[in-house]
Every structure is written in C-alpha cells, then in structure tokens.
mmCIF file of C-alpha atoms in Angstrom:
data_model
loop_
_atom_site.group_PDB
_atom_site.id
_atom_site.type_symbol
_atom_site.label_atom_id
_atom_site.label_comp_id
_atom_site.label_asym_id
_atom_site.label_seq_id
_atom_site.Cartn_x
_atom_site.Cartn_y
_atom_site.Cartn_z
ATOM 1 C CA UNK A 1 -0.017 0.016 -0.033
ATOM 2 C CA UNK A 2 1.407 3.319 -1.016
ATOM 3 C CA UNK A 3 0.313 5.442 1.916
ATOM 4 C CA UNK A 4 1.739 8.456 3.636
ATOM 5 C CA UNK A 5 0.086 7.097 6.816
ATOM 6 C CA UNK A 6 -1.388 10.534 7.403
ATOM 7 C CA UNK A 7 -4.851 9.004 7.447
ATOM 8 C CA UNK A 8 -6.417 7.259 10.364
ATOM 9 C CA UNK A 9 -8.110 4.023 9.638
ATOM 10 C CA UNK A 10 -11.722 3.907 10.839
ATOM 11 C CA UNK A 11 -12.899 0.573 12.274
ATOM 12 C CA UNK A 12 -16.638 0.492 11.885
ATOM 13 C CA UNK A 13 -17.882 -1.465 14.953
ATOM 14 C CA UNK A 14 -20.060 -1.138 18.025
ATOM 15 C CA UNK A 15 -18.214 -4.054 19.690
ATOM 16 C CA UNK A 16 -15.804 -2.465 22.298
ATOM 17 C CA UNK A 17 -13.948 -5.734 22.763
ATOM 18 C CA UNK A 18 -13.302 -6.082 18.978
ATOM 19 C CA UNK A 19 -12.059 -2.460 18.885
ATOM 20 C CA UNK A 20 -9.815 -2.988 21.927
ATOM 21 C CA UNK A 21 -8.106 -5.939 20.229
ATOM 22 C CA UNK A 22 -7.691 -4.060 16.936
ATOM 23 C CA UNK A 23 -6.423 -0.944 18.684
ATOM 24 C CA UNK A 24 -3.707 -2.753 20.588
ATOM 25 C CA UNK A 25 -2.483 -4.534 17.472
ATOM 26 C CA UNK A 26 -2.533 -1.301 15.335
ATOM 27 C CA UNK A 27 -0.806 0.735 18.108
ATOM 28 C CA UNK A 28 1.918 -1.916 18.319
ATOM 29 C CA UNK A 29 2.442 -1.420 14.538
ATOM 30 C CA UNK A 30 2.369 2.420 14.620
ATOM 31 C CA UNK A 31 -0.909 2.749 12.759
ATOM 32 C CA UNK A 32 -3.612 5.119 13.895
ATOM 33 C CA UNK A 33 -7.072 3.627 14.198
ATOM 34 C CA UNK A 34 -10.383 5.084 15.470
ATOM 35 C CA UNK A 35 -13.697 3.478 16.317
ATOM 36 C CA UNK A 36 -16.759 4.649 14.472
ATOM 37 C CA UNK A 37 -20.062 3.377 15.786
ATOM 38 C CA UNK A 38 -22.069 4.312 12.727
ATOM 39 C CA UNK A 39 -24.952 2.285 11.449
ATOM 40 C CA UNK A 40 -24.199 0.524 8.113
ATOM 41 C CA UNK A 41 -26.581 -1.641 6.220
ATOM 42 C CA UNK A 42 -25.866 -5.372 6.799
ATOM 43 C CA UNK A 43 -26.964 -7.244 3.732
ATOM 44 C CA UNK A 44 -28.266 -10.834 4.189
ATOM 45 C CA UNK A 45 -25.862 -13.202 2.655
ATOM 46 C CA UNK A 46 -24.281 -16.465 3.513
ATOM 47 C CA UNK A 47 -20.924 -15.050 2.338
ATOM 48 C CA UNK A 48 -19.076 -13.078 5.048
ATOM 49 C CA UNK A 49 -17.003 -11.370 2.327
ATOM 50 C CA UNK A 50 -20.101 -9.937 0.651
ATOM 51 C CA UNK A 51 -21.562 -8.688 3.951
ATOM 52 C CA UNK A 52 -18.391 -6.939 5.069
ATOM 53 C CA UNK A 53 -17.607 -5.489 1.599
ATOM 54 C CA UNK A 54 -21.003 -3.826 1.367
ATOM 55 C CA UNK A 55 -20.733 -2.293 4.883
ATOM 56 C CA UNK A 56 -17.154 -1.084 4.420
ATOM 57 C CA UNK A 57 -17.841 0.458 1.084
ATOM 58 C CA UNK A 58 -20.999 2.105 2.408
ATOM 59 C CA UNK A 59 -19.069 3.725 5.278
ATOM 60 C CA UNK A 60 -16.186 4.716 3.041
ATOM 61 C CA UNK A 61 -18.450 6.477 0.567
ATOM 62 C CA UNK A 62 -20.428 8.186 3.300
ATOM 63 C CA UNK A 63 -17.269 9.495 5.167
ATOM 64 C CA UNK A 64 -14.880 9.750 2.121
ATOM 65 C CA UNK A 65 -12.303 8.155 4.407
ATOM 66 C CA UNK A 66 -10.617 4.714 4.682
ATOM 67 C CA UNK A 67 -12.975 2.326 6.541
ATOM 68 C CA UNK A 68 -12.314 -1.167 7.963
ATOM 69 C CA UNK A 69 -15.196 -3.455 8.705
ATOM 70 C CA UNK A 70 -15.163 -6.905 10.201
ATOM 71 C CA UNK A 71 -17.584 -9.849 10.052
ATOM 72 C CA UNK A 72 -17.350 -13.333 11.415
ATOM 73 C CA UNK A 73 -18.959 -16.518 10.212
ATOM 74 C CA UNK A 74 -19.312 -19.712 12.143
ATOM 75 C CA UNK A 75 -19.297 -22.806 9.940
ATOM 76 C CA UNK A 76 -20.305 -26.214 11.283
ATOM 77 C CA UNK A 77 -19.420 -28.890 8.722
ATOM 78 C CA UNK A 78 -21.852 -31.400 10.278
ATOM 79 C CA UNK A 79 -24.679 -28.897 9.823
ATOM 80 C CA UNK A 80 -23.856 -28.075 6.112
ATOM 81 C CA UNK A 81 -21.912 -25.070 7.431
ATOM 82 C CA UNK A 82 -24.767 -23.566 9.339
ATOM 83 C CA UNK A 83 -25.044 -20.788 10.431
ATOM 84 C CA UNK A 84 -22.322 -19.313 8.198
ATOM 85 C CA UNK A 85 -22.467 -15.580 8.062
ATOM 86 C CA UNK A 86 -25.776 -15.584 9.990
ATOM 87 C CA UNK A 87 -24.199 -15.846 13.413
ATOM 88 C CA UNK A 88 -26.162 -12.910 14.878
ATOM 89 C CA UNK A 89 -29.404 -14.308 13.572
ATOM 90 C CA UNK A 90 -28.628 -17.740 15.077
ATOM 91 C CA UNK A 91 -27.585 -16.239 18.452
ATOM 92 C CA UNK A 92 -30.882 -14.413 18.560
ATOM 93 C CA UNK A 93 -33.083 -17.266 17.365
ATOM 94 C CA UNK A 94 -31.584 -20.425 18.947
ATOM 95 C CA UNK A 95 -30.406 -21.377 22.391
ATOM 96 C CA UNK A 96 -27.216 -23.286 23.055
ATOM 97 C CA UNK A 97 -29.355 -26.329 23.845
ATOM 98 C CA UNK A 98 -31.150 -25.993 20.501
ATOM 99 C CA UNK A 99 -27.822 -26.214 18.692
ATOM 100 C CA UNK A 100 -26.610 -29.117 20.944
ATOM 101 C CA UNK A 101 -29.867 -31.010 20.253
ATOM 102 C CA UNK A 102 -29.297 -30.721 16.540
ATOM 103 C CA UNK A 103 -25.684 -31.841 17.102
ATOM 104 C CA UNK A 104 -26.622 -34.824 19.360
ATOM 105 C CA UNK A 105 -26.171 -37.498 16.678
ATOM 106 C CA UNK A 106 -23.151 -35.833 15.027
ATOM 107 C CA UNK A 107 -19.564 -37.196 15.505
ATOM 108 C CA UNK A 108 -17.955 -34.301 13.720
ATOM 109 C CA UNK A 109 -18.029 -31.503 16.238
ATOM 110 C CA UNK A 110 -15.789 -29.019 14.438
ATOM 111 C CA UNK A 111 -16.713 -25.432 13.982
ATOM 112 C CA UNK A 112 -14.745 -22.967 11.897
ATOM 113 C CA UNK A 113 -14.665 -19.325 12.968
ATOM 114 C CA UNK A 114 -13.887 -17.247 9.854
ATOM 115 C CA UNK A 115 -13.169 -13.608 10.326
ATOM 116 C CA UNK A 116 -13.139 -11.419 7.303
ATOM 117 C CA UNK A 117 -12.014 -7.764 7.250
ATOM 118 C CA UNK A 118 -12.696 -5.492 4.282
ATOM 119 C CA UNK A 119 -10.648 -2.327 3.906
ATOM 120 C CA UNK A 120 -12.376 0.227 1.681
ATOM 121 C CA UNK A 121 -10.322 3.196 0.635
ATOM 122 C CA UNK A 122 -11.762 6.071 -1.481
ATOM 123 C CA UNK A 123 -10.950 5.660 -5.135
ATOM 124 C CA UNK A 124 -9.427 2.179 -4.653
ATOM 125 C CA UNK A 125 -10.577 -1.403 -4.882
ATOM 126 C CA UNK A 126 -11.665 -2.989 -1.517
ATOM 127 C CA UNK A 127 -9.046 -5.304 -0.031
ATOM 128 C CA UNK A 128 -9.845 -8.381 2.069
ATOM 129 C CA UNK A 129 -8.063 -10.070 4.869
ATOM 130 C CA UNK A 130 -9.323 -13.415 6.235
ATOM 131 C CA UNK A 131 -8.430 -15.895 8.855
ATOM 132 C CA UNK A 132 -9.946 -19.083 10.191
ATOM 133 C CA UNK A 133 -9.762 -20.787 13.599
ATOM 134 C CA UNK A 134 -10.911 -24.407 14.047
ATOM 135 C CA UNK A 135 -12.677 -24.966 17.293
ATOM 136 C CA UNK A 136 -14.997 -27.641 18.748
ATOM 137 C CA UNK A 137 -18.689 -27.790 19.777
ATOM 138 C CA UNK A 138 -19.055 -28.764 23.377
ATOM 139 C CA UNK A 139 -21.139 -31.768 24.435
ATOM 140 C CA UNK A 140 -22.811 -29.632 27.106
ATOM 141 C CA UNK A 141 -23.585 -25.892 27.256
ATOM 142 C CA UNK A 142 -21.908 -23.621 29.733
ATOM 143 C CA UNK A 143 -24.099 -22.449 32.497
ATOM 144 C CA UNK A 144 -22.433 -19.001 32.518
ATOM 145 C CA UNK A 145 -23.714 -15.925 30.746
ATOM 146 C CA UNK A 146 -22.932 -15.451 27.083
ATOM 147 C CA UNK A 147 -24.312 -15.740 23.616
ATOM 148 C CA UNK A 148 -25.565 -19.016 22.157
ATOM 149 C CA UNK A 149 -22.194 -19.716 20.598
ATOM 150 C CA UNK A 150 -20.121 -18.463 23.574
ATOM 151 C CA UNK A 151 -21.852 -21.241 25.581
ATOM 152 C CA UNK A 152 -20.908 -24.069 23.225
ATOM 153 C CA UNK A 153 -17.683 -23.148 21.284
ATOM 154 C CA UNK A 154 -14.466 -24.530 22.753
ATOM 155 C CA UNK A 155 -11.523 -22.565 21.404
ATOM 156 C CA UNK A 156 -8.126 -24.313 20.683
ATOM 157 C CA UNK A 157 -6.180 -24.617 23.944
ATOM 158 C CA UNK A 158 -9.300 -24.224 26.075
ATOM 159 C CA UNK A 159 -10.963 -27.034 27.977
ATOM 160 C CA UNK A 160 -14.500 -25.732 27.998
ATOM 161 C CA UNK A 161 -16.661 -23.174 26.154
ATOM 162 C CA UNK A 162 -15.789 -19.438 25.783
ATOM 163 C CA UNK A 163 -18.404 -18.459 28.292
ATOM 164 C CA UNK A 164 -16.442 -20.196 31.085
ATOM 165 C CA UNK A 165 -13.410 -17.941 30.665
ATOM 166 C CA UNK A 166 -12.897 -14.300 31.603
ATOM 167 C CA UNK A 167 -13.166 -11.492 29.141
ATOM 168 C CA UNK A 168 -9.403 -11.025 29.435
ATOM 169 C CA UNK A 169 -8.685 -14.688 28.647
ATOM 170 C CA UNK A 170 -10.891 -14.540 25.584
ATOM 171 C CA UNK A 171 -9.429 -11.201 24.624
ATOM 172 C CA UNK A 172 -5.867 -12.542 24.914
ATOM 173 C CA UNK A 173 -6.793 -15.528 22.780
ATOM 174 C CA UNK A 174 -8.253 -13.468 19.950
ATOM 175 C CA UNK A 175 -5.427 -10.799 20.122
ATOM 176 C CA UNK A 176 -2.938 -13.657 19.610
ATOM 177 C CA UNK A 177 -4.932 -15.473 16.935
ATOM 178 C CA UNK A 178 -6.518 -12.683 14.864
ATOM 179 C CA UNK A 179 -3.372 -12.041 12.836
ATOM 180 C CA UNK A 180 -5.402 -10.359 10.148
ATOM 181 C CA UNK A 181 -5.325 -7.013 12.038
ATOM 182 C CA UNK A 182 -1.528 -7.183 11.893
ATOM 183 C CA UNK A 183 -1.857 -8.008 8.161
ATOM 184 C CA UNK A 184 -3.956 -4.900 7.691
ATOM 185 C CA UNK A 185 -1.488 -2.778 9.674
ATOM 186 C CA UNK A 186 1.388 -4.097 7.487
ATOM 187 C CA UNK A 187 -0.630 -3.429 4.312
ATOM 188 C CA UNK A 188 -1.489 0.048 5.460
ATOM 189 C CA UNK A 189 2.127 0.931 6.258
#
C-alpha cells in the first residue's frame, strides 16, 4: 500500500472488545485507528465477504475516508456449514441447547470461525483479509452468561466453552490469533 500514513483507519464497529483488540495491534504497529459506531446496512448473505464488503464500502462512501469493517462467520461442517455468516441471527433465534440438540447424533463436532476484514479506501478497490480458527462444539452448554455460541464453542487450547473464561482470557486468545489485524497494519504501512 502506497500510503503516507497521514490518514487514520476507521474501524466500523459497536463492539468495544473487538475495537480494543484491533487498537492494541494497530498501536503496536504504529498505525492510527479510530472506532466509529455508525450504522451501516448489513446485507443478508451467507458469504461473510459480501456482507463486510458492502458495509465497508457504504461507510467509506459516506465518510470519504478509509474504513475497515469486520464480520465473522461460524461454519459447522456437520450442519452443512450452518449458520455461516448468519451468526447474529442464530444467536438471537436459537439457544445453546437447541444447537446441541441438533448436534446430538453428530460425531464431527468441528466449527470454523472465519473472520473477514474489508478495507475500503476512497478511489481504490476494496481489499480483504481473512483468517480461520478451528474450534469444537461442546457436548454440554456452559451455564455461565454469554451468547448461544459463547456457551458451546471450545477454542483451541481451552478445555470448556468461551463463556467459562474471563473477558481477558478470551481477549488474549483473539489478540494472539487474529493475525489479520496485523496483516492490515502491514498493508497500510
């Protein structure tokens, strides 16, 4: 990227945890980033890349500034890759026990967490950065507070679902494993 680095990257998110991870990584790489909590249309698609591209380009056109947008998809091979990019919908519509009931006869308990970042820059083609983490679906839901998937997804190196661990432990895991933010910082510099 040919960039004088005079522009701040705008991360479009209302998720404070996501911004905190991104901010730490960008700061460590001498890149300025700000959080913008603006509403962007979220198209309904099973493709995380399509969803994130539309939102990033919308924000970029509205602000006439570089905008970075993130979206995550959860893909369960045993369920034909359900819910895919519809994680928010699944979290709102199903309980952890609903998912575990559907999974009860499945031996393949893998779930792939795919994070996609789209960087939209005025007058340039949108650039994508993607990463994937293979995790497991628990046999039993966590009894702690959390989203549907927080209660059943066991991250690599963990012994129980995300909901059982502190916000700091989850933050540290994602900061270490979401290398795409560093990839964006390297691209930006």
